[in-house]
Structures are given as structure tokens and as C-alpha cells.
Short mmCIF file of C-alpha atoms and ligand atoms in Angstrom, two decimals:
data_model
loop_
_atom_site.label_atom_id
_atom_site.label_comp_id
_atom_site.label_asym_id
_atom_site.label_seq_id
_atom_site.Cartn_x
_atom_site.Cartn_y
_atom_site.Cartn_z
CA MET B 1 111.10 8.25 99.02
CA HIS B 2 107.63 9.20 97.97
CA LEU B 3 107.68 12.02 95.41
CA THR B 4 104.67 14.04 94.29
CA ARG B 5 103.80 14.01 90.59
CA GLU B 6 105.41 17.43 90.19
CA GLU B 7 108.59 16.30 91.99
CA GLU B 8 108.73 13.22 89.78
CA ARG B 9 108.66 15.42 86.69
CA VAL B 10 111.58 17.43 88.08
CA TYR B 11 113.39 14.18 88.94
CA GLU B 12 112.95 12.87 85.39
CA GLY B 13 114.39 16.07 83.93
CA ASP B 14 111.22 17.69 82.58
CA CYS B 15 112.22 20.95 84.28
CA GLY B 16 115.81 20.99 83.02
CA TRP B 17 119.19 19.64 84.02
CA ALA B 18 119.81 22.04 86.92
CA ASN B 19 116.56 21.23 88.72
CA GLN B 20 117.00 17.54 88.00
CA THR B 21 120.53 17.57 89.47
CA CYS B 22 119.37 19.40 92.58
CA ILE B 23 116.37 17.20 93.31
CA ARG B 24 118.53 14.10 92.78
CA ILE B 25 120.98 15.41 95.42
CA LEU B 26 118.07 15.86 97.83
CA VAL B 27 116.50 12.47 97.11
CA ARG B 28 119.85 10.68 97.49
CA LEU B 29 120.40 12.45 100.82
CA GLY B 30 116.87 11.64 101.93
CA GLU B 31 117.31 7.97 101.05
CA LEU B 32 120.57 7.82 102.99
CA PHE B 33 118.86 9.14 106.12
CA GLY B 34 115.53 7.36 105.75
CA ALA B 35 113.36 10.35 104.75
CA GLU B 36 109.97 9.47 103.25
CA LYS B 37 109.28 12.76 101.52
CA LEU B 38 110.48 16.26 100.73
CA ILE B 39 109.11 19.16 102.77
CA PRO B 40 108.93 22.86 101.84
CA ILE B 41 111.50 25.22 103.33
CA ASP B 42 111.16 28.87 104.23
CA SER B 43 114.82 29.86 103.74
CA ALA B 44 118.26 28.50 102.95
CA HIS B 45 121.78 29.49 103.91
CA VAL B 46 124.69 28.30 101.77
CA SER B 47 128.28 27.73 102.95
CA GLY B 48 131.29 26.95 100.79
CA VAL B 49 131.64 30.52 99.52
CA SER B 50 135.28 31.21 100.36
CA TYR B 51 137.66 30.45 97.50
CA LYS B 52 140.21 29.36 100.09
CA THR B 53 138.01 26.52 101.36
CA LEU B 54 136.15 25.80 98.12
CA GLY B 55 139.04 25.64 95.65
CA ASP B 56 138.69 25.64 91.85
CA ALA B 57 136.80 22.45 91.05
CA PRO B 58 133.30 23.44 92.30
CA ILE B 59 133.34 26.78 90.44
CA GLU B 60 132.58 25.02 87.14
CA PHE B 61 129.67 23.18 88.77
CA LEU B 62 128.25 26.48 90.06
CA ARG B 63 128.67 28.04 86.61
CA ALA B 64 126.97 25.06 84.95
CA LEU B 65 124.01 25.33 87.33
CA ALA B 66 123.69 29.08 86.69
CA ASP B 67 124.09 28.59 82.89
CA ALA B 68 121.34 25.97 82.99
CA GLY B 69 118.97 28.46 84.57
CA ALA B 70 119.05 27.37 88.22
CA ARG B 71 117.32 29.97 90.41
CA VAL B 72 116.59 29.81 94.12
CA LYS B 73 112.94 29.47 95.12
CA VAL B 74 113.32 30.75 98.69
CA ARG B 75 115.27 33.53 100.38
CA THR B 76 118.86 32.26 100.43
CA THR B 77 121.85 33.84 102.14
CA LEU B 78 125.59 33.22 101.75
CA ASN B 79 128.41 32.53 104.20
CA PRO B 80 131.58 34.71 104.35
CA GLN B 81 134.02 34.91 101.45
CA SER B 82 137.82 34.78 101.66
CA LEU B 83 138.67 38.48 101.29
CA ASP B 84 137.01 41.87 101.37
CA SER B 85 137.61 44.58 98.79
CA HIS B 86 138.66 47.26 101.31
CA TYR B 87 141.42 45.64 103.31
CA LEU B 88 142.38 42.04 102.58
CA GLY B 89 141.70 42.48 98.87
CA LYS B 90 144.45 45.10 98.78
CA LYS B 91 146.92 43.02 100.79
CA LEU B 92 146.51 39.63 99.10
CA GLN B 93 147.66 38.64 95.62
CA LYS B 94 145.39 39.54 92.72
CA ASP B 95 145.20 35.91 91.53
CA LEU B 96 143.17 35.06 94.65
CA GLN B 97 140.60 37.75 93.95
CA GLU B 98 139.28 36.83 90.50
CA PRO B 99 138.19 33.26 91.40
CA GLN B 100 136.50 34.61 94.54
CA LEU B 101 134.59 37.18 92.48
CA ASP B 102 133.69 34.45 90.01
CA ILE B 103 132.16 32.34 92.81
CA LEU B 104 130.09 35.31 94.01
CA ARG B 105 128.96 36.06 90.44
CA GLN B 106 127.66 32.52 89.96
CA PHE B 107 125.72 32.64 93.24
CA GLU B 108 124.32 36.03 92.28
CA ARG B 109 123.13 34.69 88.91
CA MET B 110 121.19 32.03 90.82
CA GLY B 111 119.52 34.68 92.96
CA LEU B 112 121.33 34.21 96.28
CA THR B 113 121.55 37.26 98.57
CA GLN B 114 125.14 38.47 98.86
CA SER B 115 124.89 38.54 102.64
CA LEU B 116 128.35 37.02 103.16
CA THR B 117 127.88 36.29 106.81
CA CYS B 118 127.66 33.35 109.20
CA THR B 119 125.06 35.27 111.23
CA PRO B 120 122.29 35.60 108.61
CA TYR B 121 119.77 35.78 111.47
CA TYR B 122 120.81 39.43 112.06
CA LEU B 123 119.60 40.28 108.54
CA GLN B 124 116.35 38.44 108.92
CA ARG B 125 115.34 36.18 111.75
CA PRO B 126 114.34 32.73 110.41
CA ALA B 127 110.68 32.01 111.05
CA ARG B 128 110.14 30.12 114.28
CA GLY B 129 108.70 26.62 113.86
CA LEU B 130 109.21 26.59 110.08
CA HIS B 131 111.64 24.38 108.16
CA HIS B 132 114.86 25.80 106.73
CA ALA B 133 117.93 24.35 104.99
CA TRP B 134 120.98 26.00 106.48
CA ALA B 135 124.63 25.13 106.14
CA GLU B 136 127.18 26.82 108.48
CA SER B 137 127.14 24.77 111.66
CA SER B 138 127.27 27.70 114.12
CA ALA B 139 124.18 29.26 112.54
CA VAL B 140 122.37 25.90 112.45
CA VAL B 141 122.76 25.37 116.21
CA TYR B 142 121.81 29.00 116.91
CA ALA B 143 118.73 28.81 114.66
CA ASN B 144 117.49 25.58 116.27
CA SER B 145 118.39 26.31 119.89
CA VAL B 146 118.02 30.06 120.32
CA LEU B 147 115.64 31.14 117.55
CA GLY B 148 113.30 28.14 117.42
CA ALA B 149 113.75 27.55 113.67
CA TRP B 150 114.08 23.99 112.33
CA THR B 151 117.05 23.00 110.20
CA ASN B 152 119.40 20.07 109.78
CA ARG B 153 123.09 20.80 109.38
CA GLU B 154 123.37 20.96 105.61
CA GLY B 155 126.53 20.90 103.54
CA GLY B 156 126.99 23.67 100.98
CA PRO B 157 125.74 21.55 98.01
CA SER B 158 122.63 20.23 99.79
CA ALA B 159 121.70 23.72 101.06
CA LEU B 160 122.04 25.07 97.50
CA ALA B 161 120.04 22.17 96.07
CA ALA B 162 117.31 22.76 98.70
CA ALA B 163 117.25 26.48 97.85
CA ILE B 164 116.81 25.73 94.14
CA ILE B 165 114.07 23.12 94.68
CA GLY B 166 112.52 24.97 97.65
CA LYS B 167 112.38 21.73 99.63
CA THR B 168 114.50 19.49 101.85
CA PRO B 169 114.27 15.80 102.83
CA ASP B 170 112.17 15.18 105.93
CA TYR B 171 114.63 13.59 108.36
CA GLY B 172 116.78 14.44 111.37
CA ILE B 173 115.63 17.39 113.41
CA HIS B 174 112.95 18.35 110.91
CA ARG B 175 110.98 15.70 112.81
CA THR B 176 109.52 16.54 116.20
CA GLU B 177 110.51 13.25 117.80
CA ASN B 178 114.18 13.84 116.94
CA ARG B 179 114.32 17.27 118.59
CA ARG B 180 113.80 16.02 122.13
CA PRO B 181 116.84 16.06 124.44
CA ASN B 182 118.45 12.71 125.16
CA VAL B 183 121.08 13.75 127.70
CA THR B 184 121.11 16.21 130.60
CA VAL B 185 124.11 18.47 131.05
CA LYS B 186 124.50 20.20 134.39
CA VAL B 187 126.89 23.12 134.32
CA GLU B 188 128.23 23.19 137.87
CA THR B 189 130.29 26.34 137.60
CA LYS B 190 129.42 29.94 136.79
CA LEU B 191 130.53 30.79 133.27
CA ARG B 192 131.72 34.39 133.30
CA ASN B 193 132.25 35.32 129.69
CA GLU B 194 131.84 34.33 126.03
CA THR B 195 135.14 32.44 125.99
CA GLU B 196 134.04 30.16 128.81
CA LEU B 197 130.76 29.51 126.95
CA GLY B 198 132.87 28.60 123.91
CA ALA B 199 135.01 26.29 126.05
CA LEU B 200 131.84 24.58 127.28
CA GLY B 201 130.85 24.07 123.64
CA ILE B 202 134.23 22.55 122.74
CA PHE B 203 133.96 20.14 125.69
CA LEU B 204 130.34 19.20 124.96
CA GLY B 205 130.94 18.74 121.23
CA LYS B 206 133.68 16.20 122.00
CA THR B 207 131.62 14.49 124.70
CA LEU B 208 128.15 14.33 123.17
CA GLY B 209 128.71 13.28 119.56
CA ASP B 210 125.33 13.97 117.97
CA LYS B 211 123.20 13.86 121.14
CA ILE B 212 120.81 16.68 121.97
CA PRO B 213 121.46 18.03 125.46
CA ALA B 214 119.14 19.75 127.89
CA ILE B 215 121.61 22.15 129.48
CA LYS B 216 120.93 23.20 133.06
CA GLY B 217 122.78 25.94 134.88
CA LEU B 218 122.88 28.68 132.24
CA PRO B 219 119.92 30.87 133.19
CA ASN B 220 119.64 34.31 131.54
CA THR B 221 122.75 33.86 129.42
CA PRO B 222 122.88 36.68 126.83
CA LYS B 223 122.39 35.62 123.22
CA ASP B 224 125.83 36.87 122.17
CA MET B 225 127.38 34.47 124.68
CA LEU B 226 125.13 31.62 123.57
CA LYS B 227 126.36 32.27 120.03
CA GLN B 228 129.84 31.18 121.18
CA LEU B 229 128.42 28.00 122.70
CA CYS B 230 126.59 27.26 119.42
CA ALA B 231 129.70 27.78 117.29
CA ALA B 232 131.94 25.71 119.53
CA ILE B 233 129.61 22.76 120.15
CA ALA B 234 129.31 22.34 116.36
CA THR B 235 133.08 22.64 115.92
CA THR B 236 134.00 19.48 117.81
CA GLY B 237 130.79 17.44 117.47
CA MET B 238 127.64 16.78 115.48
CA THR B 239 125.14 18.20 117.97
CA ASN B 240 122.78 20.43 116.00
CA MET B 241 120.69 21.81 118.83
CA PHE B 242 120.37 22.08 122.59
CA HIS B 243 117.63 23.00 125.03
CA LEU B 244 118.09 25.52 127.77
CA ASP B 245 114.69 25.59 129.41
CA SER B 246 114.69 23.85 132.75
CA THR B 247 111.43 22.05 131.99
CA SER B 248 112.61 20.07 128.94
CA ARG B 249 112.52 16.37 129.73
CA THR B 250 115.13 13.97 128.42
CA ARG B 251 114.30 10.69 126.68
CA GLU B 252 117.03 8.93 128.63
CA THR B 253 118.55 9.36 132.02
CA GLU B 254 122.14 9.98 130.99
CA LYS B 255 123.59 12.92 132.90
CA ILE B 256 126.85 14.78 132.44
CA GLY B 257 128.33 17.31 134.85
CA VAL B 258 130.70 20.08 133.75
CA ASP B 259 132.89 21.80 136.31
CA SER B 260 135.42 24.63 136.26
CA HIS B 261 138.35 22.25 135.64
CA GLN B 262 136.88 21.03 132.37
CA ILE B 263 136.28 24.61 131.22
CA LYS B 264 139.82 25.65 132.22
CA HIS B 265 141.30 22.60 130.49
CA ALA B 266 139.39 23.34 127.24
CA ILE B 267 140.70 26.92 127.24
CA GLU B 268 144.26 25.82 127.94
CA GLU B 269 144.16 23.31 125.10
CA LEU B 270 143.22 26.13 122.73
CA SER B 271 145.88 28.54 123.99
CA THR B 272 149.02 26.91 122.70
CA ALA B 273 150.92 29.95 121.42
CA SER B 274 154.36 30.37 122.90
CA ALA B 275 154.54 34.09 122.06
CA SER B 276 152.60 36.25 124.51
CA GLN B 277 152.10 39.06 121.99
CA PRO B 278 149.87 38.01 119.06
CA ASP B 279 150.41 39.08 115.44
CA LEU B 280 146.64 39.37 115.10
CA VAL B 281 143.85 40.05 117.57
CA PHE B 282 140.63 38.84 115.96
CA LEU B 283 137.08 39.37 117.20
CA GLY B 284 133.94 38.42 115.32
CA CYS B 285 133.64 34.65 115.06
CA PRO B 286 130.75 34.19 114.54
CA HIS B 287 130.25 37.61 112.97
CA CYS B 288 129.63 40.42 115.47
CA SER B 289 126.17 41.62 116.40
CA LEU B 290 125.41 45.33 116.70
CA ASN B 291 125.75 45.03 120.48
CA GLU B 292 129.16 43.44 120.19
CA MET B 293 130.27 46.19 117.79
CA LYS B 294 129.12 48.76 120.33
CA ARG B 295 131.00 47.10 123.20
CA ILE B 296 134.23 46.79 121.22
CA ALA B 297 133.96 50.43 120.09
CA GLN B 298 133.44 51.60 123.67
CA LEU B 299 136.47 49.68 124.89
CA ALA B 300 138.59 50.87 121.94
CA GLU B 301 137.76 54.55 122.43
CA GLY B 302 140.82 56.65 123.18
CA LYS B 303 143.18 53.68 122.70
CA ARG B 304 145.69 52.81 120.00
CA VAL B 305 146.43 49.43 118.41
CA ARG B 306 149.94 48.24 119.31
CA VAL B 307 152.63 48.69 116.70
CA GLY B 308 153.26 45.34 115.00
CA THR B 309 149.83 43.93 115.89
CA GLU B 310 146.83 43.65 113.57
CA PHE B 311 143.40 44.20 115.13
CA TRP B 312 140.44 42.87 113.13
CA VAL B 313 136.75 42.85 113.87
CA CYS B 314 134.60 40.82 111.47
CA THR B 315 130.91 41.33 110.85
CA SER B 316 128.39 41.40 108.04
CA CYS B 317 127.94 44.31 105.67
CA HIS B 318 124.43 44.64 107.11
CA VAL B 319 125.61 45.09 110.72
CA ARG B 320 128.48 47.29 109.61
CA GLN B 321 126.06 49.73 108.06
CA MET B 322 124.04 49.92 111.26
CA ALA B 323 127.23 50.29 113.30
CA ARG B 324 128.82 53.19 111.37
CA ASP B 325 129.71 55.19 114.48
CA TYR B 326 131.22 52.15 116.19
CA VAL B 327 133.21 51.31 113.06
CA LYS B 328 134.67 54.84 113.08
CA LYS B 329 135.80 54.48 116.69
CA ILE B 330 137.45 51.11 116.06
CA GLU B 331 139.18 52.43 112.95
CA LYS B 332 140.28 55.60 114.75
CA ALA B 333 142.03 53.34 117.25
CA GLY B 334 143.88 51.66 114.38
CA GLY B 335 141.69 48.55 114.07
CA HIS B 336 140.09 47.18 110.91
CA VAL B 337 136.44 46.27 110.58
CA LEU B 338 136.17 43.66 107.84
CA ASP B 339 132.78 42.76 106.49
CA GLY B 340 131.74 39.67 104.56
CA VAL B 341 134.88 37.79 105.46
CA CYS B 342 136.47 35.98 108.39
CA THR B 343 139.92 35.03 109.56
CA VAL B 344 139.37 31.28 109.42
CA VAL B 345 138.35 31.27 105.74
CA SER B 346 140.97 33.82 104.66
CA TRP B 347 144.71 33.56 103.96
CA THR B 348 146.15 34.98 107.18
CA GLU B 349 149.27 32.85 106.72
CA LYS B 350 150.08 34.75 103.51
CA LEU B 351 150.15 37.95 105.60
CA GLY B 352 152.80 36.51 107.90
CA ILE B 353 150.40 36.03 110.82
CA LYS B 354 151.73 33.28 113.06
CA THR B 355 149.87 33.92 116.32
CA ILE B 356 146.15 34.70 116.58
CA MET B 357 144.50 35.88 119.77
CA THR B 358 140.73 35.61 119.83
CA ASN B 359 137.74 35.33 122.15
CA SER B 360 136.26 32.63 119.86
CA ALA B 361 136.86 28.99 120.74
CA LYS B 362 135.95 28.04 117.16
CA THR B 363 138.65 30.26 115.66
CA ALA B 364 141.20 29.05 118.21
CA TYR B 365 140.33 25.44 117.35
CA TYR B 366 140.84 25.94 113.61
CA ALA B 367 143.83 28.33 113.75
CA PRO B 368 146.56 25.62 113.72
CA THR B 369 145.11 23.75 110.73
CA LEU B 370 143.32 26.36 108.62
CA ASN B 371 145.49 29.40 109.39
CA LYS B 372 148.79 27.70 110.22
CA ALA B 373 148.87 29.88 113.33
CA GLU B 374 149.17 29.29 117.05
CA PRO B 375 146.09 30.36 119.00
CA LEU B 376 145.58 32.29 122.20
CA LEU B 377 142.03 32.03 123.52
CA ALA B 378 140.94 34.74 125.95
CA PRO B 379 137.88 36.87 126.73
CA LEU B 380 137.21 40.15 124.94
CA GLN B 381 138.73 42.35 127.65
CA ASP B 382 142.03 40.42 127.53
CA CYS B 383 142.06 40.48 123.72
CA LEU B 384 141.68 44.26 123.85
CA LYS B 385 144.46 44.58 126.41
CA ALA B 386 146.76 42.61 124.11
CA GLY B 387 145.69 44.54 121.02
CA PHE B 388 145.95 48.06 122.39
CA GLN B 389 148.79 49.91 123.99
CA GLY B 390 148.38 51.94 127.14
FE1 F3S G 401 131.76 32.58 110.96
FE2 F3S G 401 134.16 32.28 110.08
FE3 F3S G 401 133.62 31.80 112.58
S1 F3S G 401 132.34 31.70 109.02
S2 F3S G 401 131.53 31.06 112.57
S3 F3S G 401 133.49 33.80 111.56
S4 F3S G 401 134.90 30.57 111.29
#
């Protein structure tokens, strides 16, 4: 890779161990993928925040970086943690809380915003047409496909290294020629809700690998529903963006059709629970928007959560503050609005939760492995019917 004189100085350690370590991560990554240079980024988003998924070993690395004076050079947000202080923090053992707080402290020392959300675009929309270094696959696909920002799918360490250097290697979909679609997907059935969009994503992720589809047949799909497609397509595959406009031309002629049977099959595969009544009804993967909070609150009004069932809605602290009235309605019905956290990266199994019902294909996909729970995948209305009595 070609480095500028200033970058070379950082690489040789003239600007300290932390900066040297970070630029070496970026250069190694760039060399692996054939990048010729580093390019400036406008923002970063770091995953690997939950103590449950991170574990103990990386905490010392984070502390060493912070001790050595590492500071982010661009606006950098953080993915959800493993527990919140209001609800899960009180239910889970204390020995899980201190390491989680330690992780957050180290990120804070390096100047990262304690956003704790997988939907950082609700806090601040990433600049269209500028380069970013985001981890969290659902947000990467949403940023590229819906918001017009440019980011590869980073891992937690490379996103952090990019934030500290303020640059990322110039490869993948940072390059115009790699953003063009190379397969056409024709959706031949009307998708009626967010769960069916998620099912489409699960199917396409498995089918496309890392190809970039031009998807036809989804005109005027609301952004909240597209968010489910983004999360799911990144769950089962390496696709980092799609095109929805009917004019986008593919580089190749490969065409894939998706019909109602494939959507139904994807939903059935993610609804394996034998019990019809879930222990937990979970909404908010990816984290809820203000509109979603409003809709859930409206549907929850005047209802009561079933005895023996937990009802959780996850969002960011930022959206929660804007949604105070909706939060009150959900809580009045007996539900819990958890901010900064999500079911998948928390210890639901330690709370005795064995069946999770959700409208998110991504959560349903991960429930058996990451939550040791059986999933039930169904649209919002059905989740609410299961969660509330009467
Ligand atoms: Fe977000 Fe957790 Fe889903 S990080 S995308 S709510 S698995």
C-alpha cells in the first residue's frame, strides 16, 4: 500500500504505540484486500461492545489502547451492550455487570459516543456519498442501501482502528466500480409486513453470498421494513448493499426470482418452537425507530402483558428519550422498554427464557445458538397478540 509521509511516521511508531497498532491493523487489512491507499472517513461505528459476545480477553487490549492515549479522530458510535441498568442489570448477576462497565469505560476514555445502538443513523444520519467505517452488519447494509453512505462491513477491531486513525483502506464498496449490482432479484410476491421482508433477506443472504443485487418488486417499501431486509440479508450472507431503484443496471445477466413459497419456507425454518406461548416477546431488532415505538404503544394501549410472559422492546437511549409518551404506554401495559441493549447480545438463557417470539428474522436466526432458545417468527400484530391478554 502507498502511505503518505505522515502515515509512514504513524506506521513507524513516531505517534505512539496505540496509533502504530491501529494503522498496522488497517494496512494489513488493506493488503489482504488489495487496497492501494488509506482514505479519510467521516464516521465510525464499533461493534463488539457486549461483554457476552466480547468476553474477557479483549478488555485488556482496549485498556492498553486507552492507557496509551488512543483517541478517535471522527464521530464514533457504539453497538448495544449486554445489559441495561434499569431492568436486566437488576435481574442478572453482579459479576456480569462490572466487566461490561469496564468495557464502556475504556471506549469512553477513547472518545467514543455511548450511543449503544445498532441504529446509529437515528442519532445522526451518515453523510451521503462520504466514506465511513461501520461494523454491525445490519447498519452497514442500511447505510449503503437506504442512506447512500459508503462503508465496508468492518469488524469491531478494524472499525475502532479506523476511528482512531480517521482513515480506512480503499477497497470493497468504497470503490465505485464495486458498488454496481451484479445480479437481479425479482420479488414475484407481495410482501405484506416486516417479517416477510426479513424472510426475503434470510433467503437472499443464503443465495447471493457476497453479490450485490438489484431488487425489483419492492416499490415504496417503508424504511422500517427495509431495515428488516438489511438485518436479515447480512445475517446469512456477505452482501453489504442492494439497489432498489428500477433503473440500476446489472453487470451480469444472472437473475433470481423469489416467490411466496420461498418466503413461507424461510419463516417456517425460523419458527421451530414447539410451545405456542413464548416466554419472551421481543421487538426491536434492529433497535426501534420512533415510528415503531409509536405503533407498538398504540397497539399496547389498554392491554395487559400475559402473566408468565416477558414483553421487551429494545431501542436506543436517544429514541427512548424522544418516545417518552410511548414508553409510558408500553410500560403501563406491563412491557419493558430496554435501551442500549438487545436480546441477542444479552443473557436471556440465565433468566430461564426458552422460547422467544419476535418479528425479527435476525433474532429468530440467532436465538437457538446465542440465546439457547427456540424461536417463533411472526409479524408485529401476532407478536402483540401472543404477548398481551384479552
Ligand atoms: Fe441490533 Fe441486536 Fe439485532 S445489535 S441488529 S438488536 S441482534
